[in-house]
Each structure stands twice: as structure tokens, then as C-alpha cells.
Coordinates of C-alpha atoms and ligand atoms in Angstrom, one line a residue:
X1161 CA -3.6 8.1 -10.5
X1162 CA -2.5 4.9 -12.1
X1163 CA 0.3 6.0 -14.5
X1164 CA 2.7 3.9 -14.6
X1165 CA 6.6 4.6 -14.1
X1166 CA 7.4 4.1 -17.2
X1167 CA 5.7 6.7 -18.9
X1168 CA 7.6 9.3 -16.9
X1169 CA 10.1 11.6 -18.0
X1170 CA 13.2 10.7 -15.6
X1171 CA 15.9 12.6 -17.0
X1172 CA 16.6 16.4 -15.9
X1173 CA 16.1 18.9 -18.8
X1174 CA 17.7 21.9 -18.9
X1175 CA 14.9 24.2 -17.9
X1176 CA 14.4 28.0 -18.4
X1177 CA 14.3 30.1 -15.2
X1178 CA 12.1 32.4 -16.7
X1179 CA 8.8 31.9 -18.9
X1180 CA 7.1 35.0 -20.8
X1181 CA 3.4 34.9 -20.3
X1182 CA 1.3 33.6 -23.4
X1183 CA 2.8 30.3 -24.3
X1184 CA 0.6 28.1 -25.5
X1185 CA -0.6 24.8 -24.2
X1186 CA 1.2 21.5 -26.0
X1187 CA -1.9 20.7 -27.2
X1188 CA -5.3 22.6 -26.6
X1189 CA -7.8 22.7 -24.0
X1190 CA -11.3 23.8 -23.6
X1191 CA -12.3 25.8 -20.7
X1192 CA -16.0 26.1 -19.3
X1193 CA -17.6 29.4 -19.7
X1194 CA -16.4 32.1 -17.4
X1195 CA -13.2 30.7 -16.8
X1196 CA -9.6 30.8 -18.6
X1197 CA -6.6 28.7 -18.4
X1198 CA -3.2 29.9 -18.9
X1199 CA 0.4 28.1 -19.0
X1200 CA 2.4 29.1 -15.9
X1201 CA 5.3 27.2 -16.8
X1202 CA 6.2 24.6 -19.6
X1203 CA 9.3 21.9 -20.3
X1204 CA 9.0 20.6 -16.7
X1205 CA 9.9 17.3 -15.5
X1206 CA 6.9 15.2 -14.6
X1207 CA 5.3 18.0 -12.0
X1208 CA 3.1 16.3 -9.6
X1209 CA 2.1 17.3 -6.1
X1210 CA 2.1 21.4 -5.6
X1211 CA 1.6 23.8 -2.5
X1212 CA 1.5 27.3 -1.8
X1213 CA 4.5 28.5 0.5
X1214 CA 3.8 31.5 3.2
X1215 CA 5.3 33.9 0.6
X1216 CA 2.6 33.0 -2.1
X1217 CA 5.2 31.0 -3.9
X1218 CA 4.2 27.8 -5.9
X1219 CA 6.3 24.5 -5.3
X1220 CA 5.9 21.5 -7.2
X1221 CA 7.2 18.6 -7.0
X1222 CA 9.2 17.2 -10.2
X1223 CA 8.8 13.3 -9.6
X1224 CA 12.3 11.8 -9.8
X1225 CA 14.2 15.7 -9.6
X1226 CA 12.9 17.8 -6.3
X1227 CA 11.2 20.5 -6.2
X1228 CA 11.1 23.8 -8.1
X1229 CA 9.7 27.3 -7.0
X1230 CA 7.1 29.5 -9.1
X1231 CA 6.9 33.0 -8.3
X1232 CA 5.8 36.5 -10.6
X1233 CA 8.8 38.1 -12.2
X1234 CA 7.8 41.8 -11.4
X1235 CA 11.2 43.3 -12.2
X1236 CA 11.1 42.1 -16.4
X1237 CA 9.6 44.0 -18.7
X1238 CA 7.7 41.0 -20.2
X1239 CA 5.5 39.5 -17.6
X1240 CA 6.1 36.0 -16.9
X1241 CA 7.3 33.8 -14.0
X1242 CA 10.5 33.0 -12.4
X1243 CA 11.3 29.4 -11.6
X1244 CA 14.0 28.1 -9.4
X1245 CA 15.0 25.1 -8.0
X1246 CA 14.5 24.4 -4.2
X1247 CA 16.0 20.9 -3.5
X1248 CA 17.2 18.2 -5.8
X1249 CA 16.1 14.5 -4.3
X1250 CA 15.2 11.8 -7.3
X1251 CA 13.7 9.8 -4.3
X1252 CA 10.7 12.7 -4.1
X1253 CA 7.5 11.1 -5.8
X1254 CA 4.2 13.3 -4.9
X1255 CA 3.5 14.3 -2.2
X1256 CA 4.3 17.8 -0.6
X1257 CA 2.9 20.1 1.9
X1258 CA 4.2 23.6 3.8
X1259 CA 4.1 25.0 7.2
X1260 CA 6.0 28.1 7.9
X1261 CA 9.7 27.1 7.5
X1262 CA 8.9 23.3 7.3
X1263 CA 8.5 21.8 3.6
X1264 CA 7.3 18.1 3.7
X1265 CA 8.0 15.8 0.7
X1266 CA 6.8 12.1 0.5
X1267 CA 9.4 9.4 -1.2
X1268 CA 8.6 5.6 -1.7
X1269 CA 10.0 5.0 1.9
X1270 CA 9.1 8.2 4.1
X1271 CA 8.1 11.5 4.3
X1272 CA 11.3 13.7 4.6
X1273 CA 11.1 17.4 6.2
X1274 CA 13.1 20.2 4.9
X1275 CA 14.4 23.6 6.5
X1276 CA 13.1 26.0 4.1
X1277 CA 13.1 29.6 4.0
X1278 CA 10.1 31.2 1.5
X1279 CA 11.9 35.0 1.4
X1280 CA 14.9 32.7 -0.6
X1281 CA 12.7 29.6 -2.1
X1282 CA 15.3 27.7 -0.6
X1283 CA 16.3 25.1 1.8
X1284 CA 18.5 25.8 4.3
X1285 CA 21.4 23.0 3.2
X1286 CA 23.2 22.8 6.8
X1287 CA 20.3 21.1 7.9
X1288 CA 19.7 17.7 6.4
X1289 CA 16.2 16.5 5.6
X1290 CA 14.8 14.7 8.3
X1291 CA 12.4 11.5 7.8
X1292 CA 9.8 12.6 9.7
X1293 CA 7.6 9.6 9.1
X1294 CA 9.6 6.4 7.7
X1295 CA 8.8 2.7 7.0
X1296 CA 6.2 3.8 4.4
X1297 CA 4.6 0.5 2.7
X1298 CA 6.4 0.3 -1.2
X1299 CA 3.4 1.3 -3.2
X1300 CA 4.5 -1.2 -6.1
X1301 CA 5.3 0.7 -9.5
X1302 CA 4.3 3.7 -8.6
X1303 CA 5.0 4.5 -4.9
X1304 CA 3.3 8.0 -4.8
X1305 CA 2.1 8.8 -1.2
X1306 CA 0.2 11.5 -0.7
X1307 CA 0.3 13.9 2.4
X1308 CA -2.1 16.2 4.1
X1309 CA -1.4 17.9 7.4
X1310 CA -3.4 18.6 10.1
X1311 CA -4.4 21.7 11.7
X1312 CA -6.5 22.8 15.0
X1313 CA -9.1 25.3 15.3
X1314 CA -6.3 28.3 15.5
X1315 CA -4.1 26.6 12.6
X1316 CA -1.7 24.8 14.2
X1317 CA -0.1 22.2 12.5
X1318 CA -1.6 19.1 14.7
X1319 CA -0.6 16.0 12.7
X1320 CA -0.3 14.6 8.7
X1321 CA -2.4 12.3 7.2
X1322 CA -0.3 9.8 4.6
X1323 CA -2.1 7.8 2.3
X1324 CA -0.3 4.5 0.7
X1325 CA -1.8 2.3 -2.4
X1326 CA -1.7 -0.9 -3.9
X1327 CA 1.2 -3.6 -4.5
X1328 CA -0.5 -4.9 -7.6
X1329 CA -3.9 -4.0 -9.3
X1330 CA -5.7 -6.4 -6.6
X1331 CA -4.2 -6.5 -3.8
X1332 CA -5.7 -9.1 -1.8
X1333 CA -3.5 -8.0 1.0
X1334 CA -5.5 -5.1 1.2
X1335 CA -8.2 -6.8 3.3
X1336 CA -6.4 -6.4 6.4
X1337 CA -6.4 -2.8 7.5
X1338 CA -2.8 -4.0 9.4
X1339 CA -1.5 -4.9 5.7
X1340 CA -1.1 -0.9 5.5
X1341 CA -1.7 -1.0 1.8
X1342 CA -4.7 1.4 0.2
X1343 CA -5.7 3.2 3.3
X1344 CA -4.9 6.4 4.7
X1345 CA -2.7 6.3 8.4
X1346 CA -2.9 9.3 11.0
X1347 CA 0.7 10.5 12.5
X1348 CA 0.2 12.7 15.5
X1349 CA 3.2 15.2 15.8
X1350 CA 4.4 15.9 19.3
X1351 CA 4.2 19.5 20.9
X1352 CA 6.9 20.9 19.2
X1353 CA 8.3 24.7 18.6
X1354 CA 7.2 26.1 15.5
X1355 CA 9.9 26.2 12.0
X1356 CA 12.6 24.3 11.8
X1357 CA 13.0 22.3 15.3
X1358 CA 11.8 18.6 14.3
X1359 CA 10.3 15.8 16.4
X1360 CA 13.4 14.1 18.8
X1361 CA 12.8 10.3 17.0
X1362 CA 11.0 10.0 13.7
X1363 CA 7.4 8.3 13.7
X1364 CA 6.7 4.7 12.1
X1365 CA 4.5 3.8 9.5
X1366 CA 3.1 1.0 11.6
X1367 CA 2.0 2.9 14.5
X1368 CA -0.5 5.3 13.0
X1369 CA -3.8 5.4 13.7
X1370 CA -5.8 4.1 10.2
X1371 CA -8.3 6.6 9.5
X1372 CA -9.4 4.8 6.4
X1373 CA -9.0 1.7 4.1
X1374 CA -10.4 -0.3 1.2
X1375 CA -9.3 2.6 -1.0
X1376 CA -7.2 1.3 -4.2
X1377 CA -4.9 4.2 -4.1
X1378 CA -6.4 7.5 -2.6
X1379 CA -4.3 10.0 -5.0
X1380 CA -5.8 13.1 -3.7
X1381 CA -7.5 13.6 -0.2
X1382 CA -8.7 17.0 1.4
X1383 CA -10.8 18.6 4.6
X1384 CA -14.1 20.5 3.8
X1385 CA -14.8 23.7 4.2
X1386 CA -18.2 24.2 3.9
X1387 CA -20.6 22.6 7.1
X1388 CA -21.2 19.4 7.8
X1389 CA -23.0 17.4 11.0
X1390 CA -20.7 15.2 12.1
X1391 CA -20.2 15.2 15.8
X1392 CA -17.6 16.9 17.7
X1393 CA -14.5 14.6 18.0
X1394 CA -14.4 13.4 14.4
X1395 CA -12.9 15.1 11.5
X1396 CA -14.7 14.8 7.9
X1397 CA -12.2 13.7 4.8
X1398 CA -12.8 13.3 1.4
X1399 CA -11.0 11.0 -0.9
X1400 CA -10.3 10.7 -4.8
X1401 CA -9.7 6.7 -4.9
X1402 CA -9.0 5.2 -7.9
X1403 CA -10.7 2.1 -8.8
X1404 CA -8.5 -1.3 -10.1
X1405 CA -8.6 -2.5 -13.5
X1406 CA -10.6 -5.1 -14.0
X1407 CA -10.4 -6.3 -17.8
X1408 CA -8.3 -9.1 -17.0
X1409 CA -10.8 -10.6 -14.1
X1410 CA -12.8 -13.5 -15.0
X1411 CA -16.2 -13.2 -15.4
X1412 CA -16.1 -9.8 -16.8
X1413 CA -16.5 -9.2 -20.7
X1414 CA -13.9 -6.5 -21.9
X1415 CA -17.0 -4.1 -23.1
X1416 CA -18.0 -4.0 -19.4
X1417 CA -14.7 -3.5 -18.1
X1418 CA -14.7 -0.6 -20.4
X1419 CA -17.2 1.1 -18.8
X1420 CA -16.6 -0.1 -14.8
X1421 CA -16.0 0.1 -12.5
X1422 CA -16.2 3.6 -11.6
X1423 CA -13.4 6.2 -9.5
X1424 CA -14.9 7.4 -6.1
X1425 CA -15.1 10.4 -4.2
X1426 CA -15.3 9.2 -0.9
X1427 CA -16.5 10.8 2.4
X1428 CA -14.5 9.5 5.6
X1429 CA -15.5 10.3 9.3
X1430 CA -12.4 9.4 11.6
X1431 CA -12.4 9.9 15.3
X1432 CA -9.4 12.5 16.5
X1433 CA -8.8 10.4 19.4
X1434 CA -6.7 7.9 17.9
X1435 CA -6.8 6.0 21.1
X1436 CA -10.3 5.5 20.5
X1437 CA -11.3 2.1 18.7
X1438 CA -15.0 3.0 17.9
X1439 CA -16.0 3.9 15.4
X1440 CA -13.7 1.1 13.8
X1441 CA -12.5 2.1 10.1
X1442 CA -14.6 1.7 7.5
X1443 CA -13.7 -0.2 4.3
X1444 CA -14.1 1.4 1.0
X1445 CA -14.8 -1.7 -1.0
X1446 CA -11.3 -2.3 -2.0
X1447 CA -10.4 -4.9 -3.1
X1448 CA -13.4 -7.3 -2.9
X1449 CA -15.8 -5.0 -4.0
X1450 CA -16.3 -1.9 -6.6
X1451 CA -18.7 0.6 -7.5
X1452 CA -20.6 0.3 -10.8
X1453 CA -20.4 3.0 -13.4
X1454 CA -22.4 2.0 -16.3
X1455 CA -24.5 -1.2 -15.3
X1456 CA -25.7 -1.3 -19.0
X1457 CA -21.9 -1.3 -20.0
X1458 CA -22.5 -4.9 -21.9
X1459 CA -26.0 -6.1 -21.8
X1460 CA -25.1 -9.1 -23.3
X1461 CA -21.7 -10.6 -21.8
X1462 CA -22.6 -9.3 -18.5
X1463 CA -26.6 -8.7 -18.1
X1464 CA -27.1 -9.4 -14.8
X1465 CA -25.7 -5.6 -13.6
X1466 CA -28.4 -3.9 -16.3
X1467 CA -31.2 -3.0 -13.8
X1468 CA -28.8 -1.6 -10.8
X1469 CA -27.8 1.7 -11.0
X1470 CA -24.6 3.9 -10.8
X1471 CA -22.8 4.0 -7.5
X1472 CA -24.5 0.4 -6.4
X1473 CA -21.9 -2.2 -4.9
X1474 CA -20.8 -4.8 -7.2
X1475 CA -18.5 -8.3 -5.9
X1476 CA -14.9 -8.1 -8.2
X1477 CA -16.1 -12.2 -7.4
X1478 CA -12.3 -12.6 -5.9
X1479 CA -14.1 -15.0 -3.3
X1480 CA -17.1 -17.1 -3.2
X1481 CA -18.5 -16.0 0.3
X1482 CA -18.5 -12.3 -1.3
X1483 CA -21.2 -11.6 -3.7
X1484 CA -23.0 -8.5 -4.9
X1485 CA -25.4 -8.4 -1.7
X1486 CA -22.3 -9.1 0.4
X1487 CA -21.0 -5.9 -1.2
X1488 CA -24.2 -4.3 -0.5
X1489 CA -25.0 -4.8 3.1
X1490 CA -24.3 -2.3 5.4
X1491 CA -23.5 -4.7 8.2
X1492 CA -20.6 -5.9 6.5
X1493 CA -19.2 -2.2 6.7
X1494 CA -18.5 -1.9 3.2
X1495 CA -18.8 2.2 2.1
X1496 CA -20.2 3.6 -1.1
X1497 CA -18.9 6.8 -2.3
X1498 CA -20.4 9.2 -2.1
X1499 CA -19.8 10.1 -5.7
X1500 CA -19.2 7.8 -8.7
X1501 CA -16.7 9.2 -11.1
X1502 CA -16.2 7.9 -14.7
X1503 CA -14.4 4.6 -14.9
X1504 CA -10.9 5.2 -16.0
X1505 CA -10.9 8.7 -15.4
X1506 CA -8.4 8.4 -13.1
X1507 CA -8.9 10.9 -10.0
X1508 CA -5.4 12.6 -8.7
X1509 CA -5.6 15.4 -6.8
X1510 CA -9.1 17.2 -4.5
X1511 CA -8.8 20.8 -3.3
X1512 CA -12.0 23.0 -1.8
X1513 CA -12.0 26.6 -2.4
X1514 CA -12.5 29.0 -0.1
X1515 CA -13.1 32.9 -1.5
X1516 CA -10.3 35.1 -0.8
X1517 CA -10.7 37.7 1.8
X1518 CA -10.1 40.2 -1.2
X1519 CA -12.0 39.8 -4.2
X1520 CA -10.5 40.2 -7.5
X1521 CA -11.5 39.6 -11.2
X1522 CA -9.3 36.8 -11.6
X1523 CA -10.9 35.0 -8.3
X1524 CA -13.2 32.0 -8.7
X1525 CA -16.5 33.3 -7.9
X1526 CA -17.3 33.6 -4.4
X1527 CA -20.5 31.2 -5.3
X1528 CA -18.4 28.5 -5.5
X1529 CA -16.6 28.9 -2.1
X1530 CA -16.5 25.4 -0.2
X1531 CA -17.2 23.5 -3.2
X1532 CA -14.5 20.6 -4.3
X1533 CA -12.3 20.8 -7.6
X1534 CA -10.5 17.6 -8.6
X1535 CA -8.2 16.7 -11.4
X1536 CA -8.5 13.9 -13.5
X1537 CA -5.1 12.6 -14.8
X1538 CA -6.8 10.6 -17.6
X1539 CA -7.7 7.1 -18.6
X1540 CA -5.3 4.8 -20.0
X1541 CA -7.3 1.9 -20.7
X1542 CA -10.4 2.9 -22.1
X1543 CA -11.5 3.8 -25.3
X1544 CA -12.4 6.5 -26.0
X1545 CA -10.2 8.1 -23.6
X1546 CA -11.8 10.1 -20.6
X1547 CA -10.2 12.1 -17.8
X1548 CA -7.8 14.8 -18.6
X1549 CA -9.0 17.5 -17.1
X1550 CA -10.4 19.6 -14.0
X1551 CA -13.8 19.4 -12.6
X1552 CA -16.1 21.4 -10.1
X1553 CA -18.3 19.4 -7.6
X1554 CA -20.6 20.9 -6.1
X1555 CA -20.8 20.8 -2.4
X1556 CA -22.3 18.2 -0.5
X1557 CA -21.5 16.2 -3.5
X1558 CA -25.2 14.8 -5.0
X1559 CA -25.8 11.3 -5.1
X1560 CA -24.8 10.0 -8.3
X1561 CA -27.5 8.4 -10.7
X1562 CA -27.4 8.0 -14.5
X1563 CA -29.1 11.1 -15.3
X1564 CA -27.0 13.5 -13.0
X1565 CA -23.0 13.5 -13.5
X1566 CA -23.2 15.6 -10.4
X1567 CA -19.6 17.3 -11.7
X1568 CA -18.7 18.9 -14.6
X1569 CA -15.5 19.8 -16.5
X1570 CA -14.3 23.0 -16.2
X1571 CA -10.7 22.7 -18.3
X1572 CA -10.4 19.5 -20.1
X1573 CA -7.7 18.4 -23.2
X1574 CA -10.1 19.1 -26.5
X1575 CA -8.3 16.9 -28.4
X1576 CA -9.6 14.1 -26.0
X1577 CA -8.7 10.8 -28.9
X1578 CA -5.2 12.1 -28.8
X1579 CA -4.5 11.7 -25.0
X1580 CA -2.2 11.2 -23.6
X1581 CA -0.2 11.9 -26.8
X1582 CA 1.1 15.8 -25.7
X1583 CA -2.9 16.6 -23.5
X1584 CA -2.6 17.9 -19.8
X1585 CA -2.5 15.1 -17.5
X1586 CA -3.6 17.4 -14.4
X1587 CA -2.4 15.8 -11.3
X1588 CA -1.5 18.4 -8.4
X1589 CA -3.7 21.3 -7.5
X1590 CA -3.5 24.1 -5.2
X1591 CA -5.7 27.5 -4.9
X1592 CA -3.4 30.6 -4.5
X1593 CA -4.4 33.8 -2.3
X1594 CA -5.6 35.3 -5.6
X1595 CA -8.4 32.5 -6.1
X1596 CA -7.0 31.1 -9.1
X1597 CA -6.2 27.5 -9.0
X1598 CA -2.8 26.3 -10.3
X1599 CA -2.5 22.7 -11.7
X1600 CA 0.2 20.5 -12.7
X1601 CA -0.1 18.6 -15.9
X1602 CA 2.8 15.9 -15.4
X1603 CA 2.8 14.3 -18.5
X1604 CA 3.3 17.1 -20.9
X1605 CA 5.6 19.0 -18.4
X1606 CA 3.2 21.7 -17.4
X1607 CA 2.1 24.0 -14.4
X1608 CA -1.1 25.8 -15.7
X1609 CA -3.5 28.7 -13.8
X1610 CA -7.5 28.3 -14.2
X1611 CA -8.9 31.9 -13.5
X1612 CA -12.6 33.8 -13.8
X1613 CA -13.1 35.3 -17.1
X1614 CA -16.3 37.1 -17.7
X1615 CA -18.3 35.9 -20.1
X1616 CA -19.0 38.0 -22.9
X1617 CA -22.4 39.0 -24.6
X1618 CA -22.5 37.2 -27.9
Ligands
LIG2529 C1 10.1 23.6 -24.6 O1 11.1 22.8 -25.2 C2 10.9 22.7 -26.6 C3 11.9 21.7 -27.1 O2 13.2 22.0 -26.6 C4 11.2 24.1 -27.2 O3 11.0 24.1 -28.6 C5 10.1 25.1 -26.6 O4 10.4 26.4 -27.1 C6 10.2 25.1 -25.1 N1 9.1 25.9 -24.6 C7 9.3 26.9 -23.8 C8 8.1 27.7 -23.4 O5 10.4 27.2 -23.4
LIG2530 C1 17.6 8.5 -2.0 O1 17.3 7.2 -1.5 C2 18.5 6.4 -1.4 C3 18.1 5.0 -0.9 O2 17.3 5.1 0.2 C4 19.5 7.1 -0.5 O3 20.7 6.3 -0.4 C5 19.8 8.5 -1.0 O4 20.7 9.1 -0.1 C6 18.6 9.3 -1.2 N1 18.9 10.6 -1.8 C7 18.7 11.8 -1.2 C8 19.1 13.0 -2.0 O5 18.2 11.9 -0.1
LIG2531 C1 -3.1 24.4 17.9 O1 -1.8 23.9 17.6 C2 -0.8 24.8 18.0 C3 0.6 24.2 17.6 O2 0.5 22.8 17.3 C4 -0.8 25.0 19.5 O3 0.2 25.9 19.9 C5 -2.2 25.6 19.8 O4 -2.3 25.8 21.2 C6 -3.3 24.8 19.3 N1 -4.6 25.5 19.5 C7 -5.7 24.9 20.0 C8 -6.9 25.7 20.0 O5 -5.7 23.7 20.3
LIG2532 C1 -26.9 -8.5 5.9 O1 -26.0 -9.3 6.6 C2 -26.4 -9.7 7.9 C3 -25.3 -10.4 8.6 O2 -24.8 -11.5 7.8 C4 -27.7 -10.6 7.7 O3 -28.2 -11.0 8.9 C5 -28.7 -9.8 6.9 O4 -29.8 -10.6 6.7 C6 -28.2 -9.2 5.7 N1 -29.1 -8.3 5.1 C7 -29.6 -8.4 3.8 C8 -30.5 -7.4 3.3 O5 -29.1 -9.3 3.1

């Protein structure tokens, strides 16, 4: 996402530790048919990344606070949730992940790694948190690394995946895969005993492996579920990347900046060995070239796109030696996405669903098992404003032309010429054991639920 820090709510609120089911959303949403979205919890403090503990407890990250628990208040004779807070850290900025009795956070500089203990939603204080990974690249204004761990064939927690993003809006830096900005890095963890027993010296930013780069600022990054062919010894990725600005570029009108370039969903193949220097990375355009949303955006400032088509290659014309065939010449290892998404939409967050082993009415149909859901924290730069809300991709994502979206919304802020005013801004997602998938919404201070509602005969 490309919110700025300014925009956040820094200063703790006195929150409830209890919310009564029913409470309306700060400003209204509409929801696809056959599904319903309820507030879980409301008056938060910027919520960003969430996970799902062992104990089916929801942390989420409140960006500048810590982290705060979510769990169903059976005992009260109102239904509602319980929150609680697990660890207060204003350095915590997005990311978050949980293994067991290990709960990762990401700051500007590191990842830290709690004790935690899910029967108590608690970390266990006697042991300080331990930077795991450190020497993280400053992400500029908003220093939001997101983390993904690893695991084998049997679960095992192998490794974490750490994505970093710009310094500025173009970074030429960027170029260099070495630079460490907008790519993704690969930490292998050592063999070590399972809960709370930590690696003997943390690992450095500068020695992992880069599994990816050329991505402006991969928010949200997730493993398939559903098949794919790629060969033993690689591991498939895909990435929500957000594309830069580029209204303030020469040689691009402010009607076509409007309308391009376009967000990506990207597929990445890295090699598991990460001794292994072939494949190389690929680049994902960043920041030399872009992907183009609306060619036809302004026919007559900028008319020599009209005639490509969505999802071509396009030079941000940062250099002379790299033009639009530059950009689109496979030789040059320059990736398309494998989805376009609408400019300014700003992409945060991708999860897959998988159907739980035990259906329910509340589950997301089981026809949508392996297919990707991402969150669109919303434009800020675009009128009219797009973004703000959920969407269902399909999976393997389609290729994008102008006739097929190839997603579609499934919760989105009705209200859409308000935003951000009080809309959701949905930023972290995570799919409980019920199949429902939970959302944070960090700009009005919300966790939500998305669930399957049958549709009823009119
Ligand atoms: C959130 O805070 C506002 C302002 O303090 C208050 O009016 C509202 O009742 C709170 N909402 C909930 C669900 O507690
Ligand atoms: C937050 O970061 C600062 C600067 O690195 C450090 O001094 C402080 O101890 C950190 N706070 C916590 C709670 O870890
Ligand atoms: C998976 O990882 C775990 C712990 O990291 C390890 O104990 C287990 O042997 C691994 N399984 C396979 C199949 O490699
Ligand atoms: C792509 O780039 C290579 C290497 O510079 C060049 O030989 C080739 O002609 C280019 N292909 C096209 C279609 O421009």
C-alpha cells in the first residue's frame, strides 16, 4: 500500500475489551451476492498485518502500538468478541506471522520474534524479543515489511520470506538487485527445536538469497495452493506490487497518469537452493518500466499508448537506452504480471483459500478453494477514487485484457467518492478454520469478517 505516515492514527485510544456483535460499519459497504460482512472489532488503532494463532485466535498488528488478540466471548450473554492486548512495541509496522509458540513481527529495522503462548494470548515477558532478522533496508515513509514464512512438505517452518520497498516513489536505486530496495530476500532458518528456542546469532538482511526484485513495494505476497507445473526445486509466489506514481514524470499528461500505470499481481518462480545462481532473479519492471492500465487513458496528450493493450510493458522514460520495446523484450528479463490491477488501487495484502476440512454455512464455498483474495487499501490519487475493498481472483489468474477484469469485488466501501473519508481501507487478511476471511481496515480502525450468505429467492 502507499499510505503515507501521516495519515495514521499514532496515538493509543482507550479501546473496549469487549465488542457486542451488530455494530455497524463507519461508513457502508456493499457485499457481492452470497456473502456478508460483519464488524469484528471497531476503534482500533491503524490495524494492519493479521494471522491466525494455533488456538484460532486473531492477532493484528496495530502499526505504531503492538499487537492485540481477537477471540469469541462464549461466557457473555451478548455475543461478541474479546480483545486483548498481546505486546506493546510502537516500532511494529506490518508485518506478522505465527508458528506454534513463536510470533514474528516486522519493524522498519528487523523482524523481532516473540515467546508467545496462544492458551494466554500473551507473550511470555522473561523472554525478550529477539531480532531474528536485522539490518532491514529503511523503506522511506512508510517502512512496512511484509513477512511470509516458509514451510516443507510436513509443515515445518523452513525459512521467512521479507519483502522491503521503495526509498522514494522512483527509486532508481532499485535497479540493482544488491540495493535491497523493492524485492523480496529469502532467510533460511537453521535446524532448530521447535517454540521458543531461537537461532544462536540473528540473520542479516544482506545475506539472503533475493527471490525477487523490480517490485515497487510488494505489500502482500502468498504460496498457492492449487497446482501448478513448475519443476521440483522451485517454489511458486505470488505478489501484490504496487505501482509508483507517475503524475509528476515528464512526458506523461496528468489524464494518463490518472488512469496508469496499473498495480500487479505477480507470479515469481525462485529456486530453493539458494546456493544456486540459475535461474537469476527476475526483475518486475520496477523502476524503469510499468505496466499499462488504460492505454486509451489520454488519447490526446499521450496517443502513442492508444493501440497497446492492458498489461503491455511501457518505459517510465527514466533513461534514454530504455524504451517501450526495451520494456518489452523478454531478453532483457523484464516480467509482466501476470494480472493488471486498476491503477491506484493500491494492492495490500494476498491470501488463497483453502476449504476447511469441515464445512459450515458460514465457509466460503468449497468452489472457490485455491483461488486468491486480495485487499485493496484504496487510491489516493485518482479521481474518482478506486480500491477499497476485497476481491476474488480466480485461480490461475487470466490474462488481463480490456474486456475481462479477471477479478471482481466481493466487499467494497459504497460510498466510493467519500474514501478515504471514514470507508474501509482493507489492508491485512487472514482465513480462519471456519472459512471466513477476517480483514483489517486500518484507516477507519476496523477488523471485519466476510462470510457465505445464501442468497435468497427474490
Ligand atoms: C468508537 O468510538 C466512538 C467515539 O469515541 C464511539 O462513539 C463509539 O461508540 C465507539 N464504537 C464502539 C463500537 O465502541
Ligand atoms: C523501538 O526501537 C528503538 C530504536 O531502535 C529502541 O530503542 C526501542 O527499544 C524499541 N522499542 C521496543 C519496545 O522494542
Ligand atoms: C520439515 O521441517 C521440520 C522442522 O523445520 C523438520 O523437522 C522436518 O524433518 C522437515 N520435513 C521434511 C519432509 O523435510
Ligand atoms: C531483444 O533484445 C535483443 C538483445 O538486445 C535483440 O537482439 C533483439 O533483436 C530484441 N528483440 C526485439 C523483438 O526487439
Amino acid at each position: 500500500m502507499k499510505v503515507l505516515a501521516s495519515l495514521l492514527a499514532f496515538a493509543s485510544i482507550a479501546t473496549a475489551t469487549f465488542q457486542a456483535d451488530g455494530t455497524a460499519f463507519k461508513s457502508p459497504v456493499t457485499v457481492a451476492a452470497g456473502f456478508r460482512a460483519r464488524v469484528v472489532f471497531s476503534n482500533l488503532t491503524s490495524p494492519g498485518g493479521i494471522a491466525f494463532d494455533d488456538g484460532h485466535n486473531l492477532l493484528a498488528v496495530e502499526i505504531g502500538v503492538g499487537v492485540s488478540a481477537y477471540s469469541r466471548n462464549t461466557a457473555s450473554t451478548v455475543p461478541g468478541w474479546d480483545r486483548t492486548v498481546v505486546l506493546k512495541n510502537p516500532n511494529v509496522t506490518q508485518g506478522i506471522q505465527v508458528n506454534g509458540r513463536r510470533l514474528f513481527v516486522s519493524t522498519g529495522q528487523d523482524v523481532l520474534v516473540y515467546a508467545y503462548e496462544p492458551a494466554t494470548k500473551s507473550v511470555v515477558n522473561s523472554v525478550p524479543p529477539y531480532p531474528i532478522i536485522d539490518g532491514l533496508p529503511a523503506d522511506g515513509e512508510f517502512a512496512s515489511h511484509t513477512i511470509l514464512l516458509e514451510t516443507n512438505a510436513t509443515g515445518g517452518v523452513t525459512g521467512m520470506l521479507v519483502g522491503s520497498g521503495p526509498k522514494e516513489n522512483i527509486d532508481l536505486a532499485a535497479r540493482d538487485p544488491t540495493s535491497g530496495h523493492s524485492q523480496i530476500r529469502r532467510f533460511m532458518f537453521p535446524t532448530i527445536q521447535p517454540d521458543t528456542v531461537f537461532p544462536p546469532v540473528p540473520l542479516h538482511w544482506a545475506d539472503g538469497q533475493v527471490v525477487a526484485y523490480g517490485l515497487r513495494n510488494p505489500a502482500g505476497f502468498a504460496f498457492p495452493t492449487g497446482p501448478t507445473v513448475t519443476p521440483a526445486g522451485r517454489k511458486d509466489l505470488f505478489v501484490a506490487d504496487n505501482a509508483a506514481s507517475i503524475e509528476k514524470l515528464p512526458g506523461f499528461t496528468p489524464q494518463f497518469a490518472n488512469g496508469n500505470p496499473a498495480d500487479e499481481f505477480n507470479h515469481v518462480i525462485y529456486e530453493m537452493n539458494p546456493i544456486s545462481t540459475s535461474p537469476v532473479p527476475i526483475s518486475y519492471g520496477y523502476p524503469v518500466c510499468a505496466t499499462l492500465w488504460n492505454p486509451s487513458a489520454d488519447p490526446v496528450g499521450d496517443p502513442q499508448y492508444v493501440g497497446m493493450h492492458r498489461g503491455d510493458q511501457f518505459s517510465l522514460q527514466l533513461t534514454d537506452a530504455i524504451d517501450d520495446s526495451w520494456c518489452q523484450n523478454k531478453t532483457n528479463l523484464n516480467q509482466p504480471p501476470a494480472l493488471s490491477f486498476q491503477a491506484h488501487s493500491s494492492p495490500a495484502d494476498v491470501k488463497f483459500f483453502t476449504a476447511p476440512a469441515v464445512s459450515n454455512m458460514a465457509s466460503f464455498p468449497s468452489s472457490l478453494s485455491n483461488d486468491a483474495f486480495v485487499s485493496f487499501f484504496g487510491s489516493f490519487d485518482r479521481s474518482p477514487p478506486t480500491g477499497y475493498g476485497v476481491a476474488h481472483i480466480p485461480f490461475p489468474p487470466s490474462s488481463p485484457s480490456e474486456t475481462t477484469l479477471g477479478y471482481r469485488f466481493i466487499v467494497q466501501a459504497e460510498l466510493l467518492n467519500t474514501c478515504p473519508g471514514s470507508c474501509i481501507t482493507p489492508d491485512g487478511l487472514a482465513f480462519g478454520v471456519d472459512g471466513r476471511l477476517y480483514v483489517s481496515s486500518t484507516l477507519s480502525g476496523e477488523l471485519f469478517l466476510v462470510e457465505s450468505s445464501p442468497v435468497v429467492p427474490q
